[in-house]
mmCIF file of C-alpha atoms and ligand atoms in Angstrom:
data_model
loop_
_atom_site.group_PDB
_atom_site.id
_atom_site.type_symbol
_atom_site.label_atom_id
_atom_site.label_comp_id
_atom_site.label_asym_id
_atom_site.label_seq_id
_atom_site.Cartn_x
_atom_site.Cartn_y
_atom_site.Cartn_z
ATOM 1 C CA MET A 11 85.774 5.011 48.694
ATOM 2 C CA SER A 12 86.470 2.300 46.449
ATOM 3 C CA PHE A 13 86.127 -1.261 47.526
ATOM 4 C CA ASP A 14 89.763 -2.258 47.559
ATOM 5 C CA THR A 15 91.582 -0.029 50.790
ATOM 6 C CA THR A 16 94.870 -2.045 50.030
ATOM 7 C CA GLU A 17 96.892 1.048 48.794
ATOM 8 C CA HIS A 18 95.214 3.119 51.181
ATOM 9 C CA ASN A 19 96.357 1.073 54.343
ATOM 10 C CA ARG A 20 99.914 1.015 52.950
ATOM 11 C CA ARG A 21 100.308 4.800 52.487
ATOM 12 C CA ARG A 22 98.783 5.207 55.919
ATOM 13 C CA TYR A 23 101.630 4.814 58.504
ATOM 14 C CA CYS A 24 105.329 4.660 58.467
ATOM 15 C CA PHE A 25 106.747 1.361 60.217
ATOM 16 C CA ASP A 26 110.479 2.814 59.683
ATOM 17 C CA GLY A 27 112.555 1.958 62.634
ATOM 18 C CA VAL A 28 109.711 0.010 64.228
ATOM 19 C CA GLU A 29 110.532 -3.562 65.200
ATOM 20 C CA SER A 30 106.743 -4.363 66.534
ATOM 21 C CA VAL A 31 103.276 -2.853 66.769
ATOM 22 C CA TRP A 32 100.171 -4.724 68.262
ATOM 23 C CA LEU A 33 97.428 -5.102 66.455
ATOM 24 C CA PHE A 34 93.727 -5.432 68.075
ATOM 25 C CA GLY A 35 91.263 -8.600 66.577
ATOM 26 C CA TYR A 36 87.561 -8.066 67.173
ATOM 27 C CA GLY A 37 86.769 -10.412 64.269
ATOM 28 C CA SER A 38 87.777 -13.035 62.435
ATOM 29 C CA LEU A 39 91.220 -11.584 63.397
ATOM 30 C CA ILE A 40 90.485 -13.644 66.770
ATOM 31 C CA TYR A 41 89.835 -17.087 65.188
ATOM 32 C CA LYS A 42 91.610 -17.487 62.120
ATOM 33 C CA VAL A 43 95.479 -16.474 62.998
ATOM 34 C CA ASP A 44 96.917 -16.950 59.521
ATOM 35 C CA PHE A 45 99.952 -14.637 60.490
ATOM 36 C CA PRO A 46 103.309 -14.923 62.662
ATOM 37 C CA PHE A 47 102.840 -12.930 65.833
ATOM 38 C CA LEU A 48 105.556 -12.307 68.837
ATOM 39 C CA GLU A 49 102.957 -12.345 71.480
ATOM 40 C CA GLN A 50 99.370 -12.329 71.708
ATOM 41 C CA ARG A 51 96.836 -11.126 75.156
ATOM 42 C CA PRO A 52 92.911 -10.771 75.339
ATOM 43 C CA ALA A 53 92.457 -7.100 75.298
ATOM 44 C CA SER A 54 89.250 -4.883 75.009
ATOM 45 C CA ILE A 55 88.811 -1.487 73.183
ATOM 46 C CA GLU A 56 86.355 1.225 74.932
ATOM 47 C CA GLY A 57 83.738 3.278 72.979
ATOM 48 C CA TRP A 58 83.058 0.679 70.437
ATOM 49 C CA ALA A 59 80.302 -1.569 69.190
ATOM 50 C CA ARG A 60 81.226 -4.899 66.813
ATOM 51 C CA ARG A 61 78.155 -5.248 64.403
ATOM 52 C CA PHE A 62 77.537 -7.572 61.298
ATOM 53 C CA TRP A 63 77.145 -3.880 59.327
ATOM 54 C CA GLN A 64 79.690 -4.700 56.816
ATOM 55 C CA GLY A 65 79.380 -6.562 53.236
ATOM 56 C CA SER A 66 81.393 -9.030 52.297
ATOM 57 C CA HIS A 67 81.988 -9.751 48.759
ATOM 58 C CA ASP A 68 85.962 -11.396 48.790
ATOM 59 C CA HIS A 69 85.684 -13.718 51.721
ATOM 60 C CA ARG A 70 81.971 -14.503 53.024
ATOM 61 C CA GLY A 71 79.913 -13.334 50.092
ATOM 62 C CA THR A 72 80.140 -12.501 46.316
ATOM 63 C CA LEU A 73 79.484 -9.120 44.434
ATOM 64 C CA GLU A 74 76.361 -10.851 43.396
ATOM 65 C CA SER A 75 75.445 -11.855 46.834
ATOM 66 C CA PRO A 76 77.418 -9.913 49.516
ATOM 67 C CA GLY A 77 77.871 -11.757 53.184
ATOM 68 C CA ARG A 78 77.703 -9.834 56.487
ATOM 69 C CA VAL A 79 80.717 -9.551 58.808
ATOM 70 C CA VAL A 80 81.490 -7.091 61.543
ATOM 71 C CA THR A 81 82.898 -3.679 61.722
ATOM 72 C CA LEU A 82 82.962 -1.532 64.879
ATOM 73 C CA ILE A 83 80.542 1.101 65.146
ATOM 74 C CA GLU A 84 81.055 3.983 67.660
ATOM 75 C CA SER A 85 79.065 3.488 70.953
ATOM 76 C CA PRO A 86 80.231 5.588 74.292
ATOM 77 C CA ALA A 87 79.169 3.381 76.716
ATOM 78 C CA THR A 88 80.141 0.043 74.960
ATOM 79 C CA CYS A 89 83.328 -2.224 75.801
ATOM 80 C CA CYS A 90 84.606 -4.487 72.661
ATOM 81 C CA LYS A 91 86.837 -7.717 74.054
ATOM 82 C CA GLY A 92 88.893 -9.050 71.750
ATOM 83 C CA MET A 93 92.578 -10.568 71.276
ATOM 84 C CA ALA A 94 96.065 -7.959 70.600
ATOM 85 C CA TYR A 95 98.507 -9.681 68.842
ATOM 86 C CA ARG A 96 102.276 -7.876 68.820
ATOM 87 C CA VAL A 97 103.152 -8.643 65.016
ATOM 88 C CA SER A 98 105.945 -7.547 63.208
ATOM 89 C CA PRO A 99 105.158 -4.527 60.981
ATOM 90 C CA ASP A 100 105.718 -6.789 57.733
ATOM 91 C CA VAL A 101 102.661 -8.294 58.870
ATOM 92 C CA PHE A 102 101.031 -5.843 57.962
ATOM 93 C CA SER A 103 101.616 -6.271 53.940
ATOM 94 C CA HIS A 104 99.219 -9.264 54.479
ATOM 95 C CA LEU A 105 96.526 -8.320 56.683
ATOM 96 C CA ASP A 106 96.061 -5.185 54.500
ATOM 97 C CA VAL A 107 95.272 -7.470 51.393
ATOM 98 C CA ARG A 108 93.158 -9.780 53.990
ATOM 99 C CA GLU A 109 91.459 -6.922 55.135
ATOM 100 C CA LYS A 110 91.038 -5.067 51.480
ATOM 101 C CA ASN A 111 87.195 -5.258 51.751
ATOM 102 C CA GLY A 112 86.617 -1.553 52.771
ATOM 103 C CA TYR A 113 88.542 -1.954 56.444
ATOM 104 C CA LEU A 114 91.289 0.957 57.113
ATOM 105 C CA ARG A 115 93.838 0.496 59.944
ATOM 106 C CA PHE A 116 93.182 3.135 62.849
ATOM 107 C CA VAL A 117 95.034 3.618 66.303
ATOM 108 C CA THR A 118 93.296 2.307 69.008
ATOM 109 C CA PRO A 119 94.103 2.950 72.723
ATOM 110 C CA MET A 120 93.673 -0.935 74.388
ATOM 111 C CA ILE A 121 93.264 -2.141 77.636
ATOM 112 C CA PHE A 122 94.816 -5.562 78.398
ATOM 113 C CA THR A 123 93.218 -7.832 81.369
ATOM 114 C CA ASP A 124 95.790 -6.931 83.991
ATOM 115 C CA GLY A 125 95.058 -3.161 83.267
ATOM 116 C CA THR A 126 97.767 -2.046 81.647
ATOM 117 C CA ARG A 127 97.424 -0.249 78.293
ATOM 118 C CA GLU A 128 99.436 -0.034 74.939
ATOM 119 C CA ASP A 129 98.110 1.315 71.858
ATOM 120 C CA GLY A 130 97.064 -0.749 68.794
ATOM 121 C CA LEU A 131 96.095 -1.025 65.227
ATOM 122 C CA VAL A 132 92.465 -2.035 64.399
ATOM 123 C CA TYR A 133 90.893 -2.374 60.874
ATOM 124 C CA ILE A 134 87.671 -0.740 60.906
ATOM 125 C CA ALA A 135 85.024 -0.380 57.846
ATOM 126 C CA THR A 136 83.760 3.138 58.371
ATOM 127 C CA GLU A 137 80.276 4.032 56.992
ATOM 128 C CA ASP A 138 81.349 5.835 54.058
ATOM 129 C CA ASN A 139 83.141 2.552 52.452
ATOM 130 C CA ALA A 140 81.770 0.909 49.074
ATOM 131 C CA ALA A 141 81.041 -2.494 50.822
ATOM 132 C CA PHE A 142 79.111 -0.938 54.083
ATOM 133 C CA LEU A 143 75.503 -2.281 54.641
ATOM 134 C CA GLY A 144 74.443 -0.815 58.024
ATOM 135 C CA PRO A 145 71.963 -2.083 60.422
ATOM 136 C CA ALA A 146 68.840 -4.535 59.679
ATOM 137 C CA GLU A 147 66.849 -6.797 61.856
ATOM 138 C CA ASP A 148 68.238 -9.443 63.449
ATOM 139 C CA ALA A 149 66.616 -12.112 61.394
ATOM 140 C CA GLU A 150 67.319 -10.426 58.296
ATOM 141 C CA ILE A 151 70.902 -10.105 59.085
ATOM 142 C CA ALA A 152 70.762 -13.995 60.095
ATOM 143 C CA ASN A 153 69.030 -14.778 57.117
ATOM 144 C CA GLN A 154 71.537 -13.066 54.800
ATOM 145 C CA ILE A 155 74.507 -14.805 56.573
ATOM 146 C CA SER A 156 72.709 -18.146 56.453
ATOM 147 C CA ASN A 157 72.373 -17.900 52.776
ATOM 148 C CA ALA A 158 76.008 -16.154 51.845
ATOM 149 C CA GLN A 159 79.100 -17.811 50.851
ATOM 150 C CA GLY A 160 82.280 -16.603 49.383
ATOM 151 C CA PRO A 161 86.150 -17.882 48.967
ATOM 152 C CA SER A 162 86.586 -18.049 52.446
ATOM 153 C CA GLY A 163 83.651 -20.566 53.349
ATOM 154 C CA ARG A 164 80.102 -20.362 54.640
ATOM 155 C CA ASN A 165 79.197 -16.800 56.344
ATOM 156 C CA SER A 166 77.846 -18.765 59.046
ATOM 157 C CA ASP A 167 81.029 -20.499 59.637
ATOM 158 C CA TYR A 168 82.664 -17.059 60.368
ATOM 159 C CA LEU A 169 79.641 -15.872 62.528
ATOM 160 C CA LEU A 170 79.796 -18.973 64.569
ATOM 161 C CA LYS A 171 83.151 -19.279 64.911
ATOM 162 C CA LEU A 172 83.003 -15.943 66.446
ATOM 163 C CA ALA A 173 80.487 -16.497 68.919
ATOM 164 C CA THR A 174 82.700 -19.562 70.350
ATOM 165 C CA ALA A 175 86.020 -17.659 69.967
ATOM 166 C CA LEU A 176 83.961 -14.860 72.007
ATOM 167 C CA ARG A 177 82.713 -17.329 74.792
ATOM 168 C CA THR A 178 86.322 -18.777 75.224
ATOM 169 C CA LEU A 179 87.605 -14.707 75.669
ATOM 170 C CA GLY A 180 84.626 -14.804 78.346
ATOM 171 C CA ASP A 181 82.749 -11.952 76.272
ATOM 172 C CA ASP A 182 79.176 -11.498 76.583
ATOM 173 C CA ASP A 183 78.053 -9.988 72.901
ATOM 174 C CA PRO A 184 74.365 -9.728 72.719
ATOM 175 C CA HIS A 185 74.707 -8.718 69.240
ATOM 176 C CA VAL A 186 76.403 -11.750 68.257
ATOM 177 C CA PHE A 187 74.839 -14.345 70.695
ATOM 178 C CA ALA A 188 71.359 -13.372 69.312
ATOM 179 C CA LEU A 189 72.622 -13.973 65.390
ATOM 180 C CA GLU A 190 73.991 -16.938 66.456
ATOM 181 C CA SER A 191 70.388 -18.151 68.193
ATOM 182 C CA TYR A 192 68.906 -17.287 65.032
ATOM 183 C CA LEU A 193 71.004 -19.074 62.954
ATOM 184 C CA ARG A 194 70.644 -22.662 65.262
HETATM 185 C C1 LIG B 11 89.103 -7.950 63.119
HETATM 186 O O1 LIG B 11 89.070 -9.724 62.911
HETATM 187 O O2 LIG B 11 89.470 -7.346 64.059
HETATM 188 C C2 LIG B 11 88.568 -7.123 61.530
HETATM 189 C C3 LIG B 11 87.382 -7.852 61.319
HETATM 190 C C4 LIG B 11 87.729 -8.865 60.461
HETATM 191 O O3 LIG B 11 88.139 -9.597 59.926
HETATM 192 O O4 LIG B 11 86.377 -10.016 60.578
#
């Protein structure tokens, strides 16, 4: 798959006649909300783990020196907490560009904190995308993050803001918090 998934995502779903769609954010979409929304609710999805396994060439790194940002990896016993936003479908024309470095939209069941459920769309960078980096030792990942920066700023800010946002959500994500400790 090419680096730029914008066109691929645009062809993926037809929003004709749809007034609003739930979006599930688990990374920068939790703390950098640069899009309008109709409603916002903490939510979680089951069977997925957040990992700093995706390369970033366009936001938190460059082609020569990619940063690392989060994607979701299938993990049966894991629950990933995040933020759900109910948005107008036209918001995806902005989000598809923002998430273009390897992320595709998938439908996921979401569980709100009161136990109710809705389906939402989630951006996942799968292993077959050209920017995927995969696992590494925590120290190596933290080192790469501490050295990278791109048009959206320092890669370390992405990690630190995410860790703070997860704490606010009451999440305990050992992967993110271990990387945060290395960085600090
Ligand atoms: C997300 O936040 O849900 C997707 C990954 C990212 O933009 O950091």
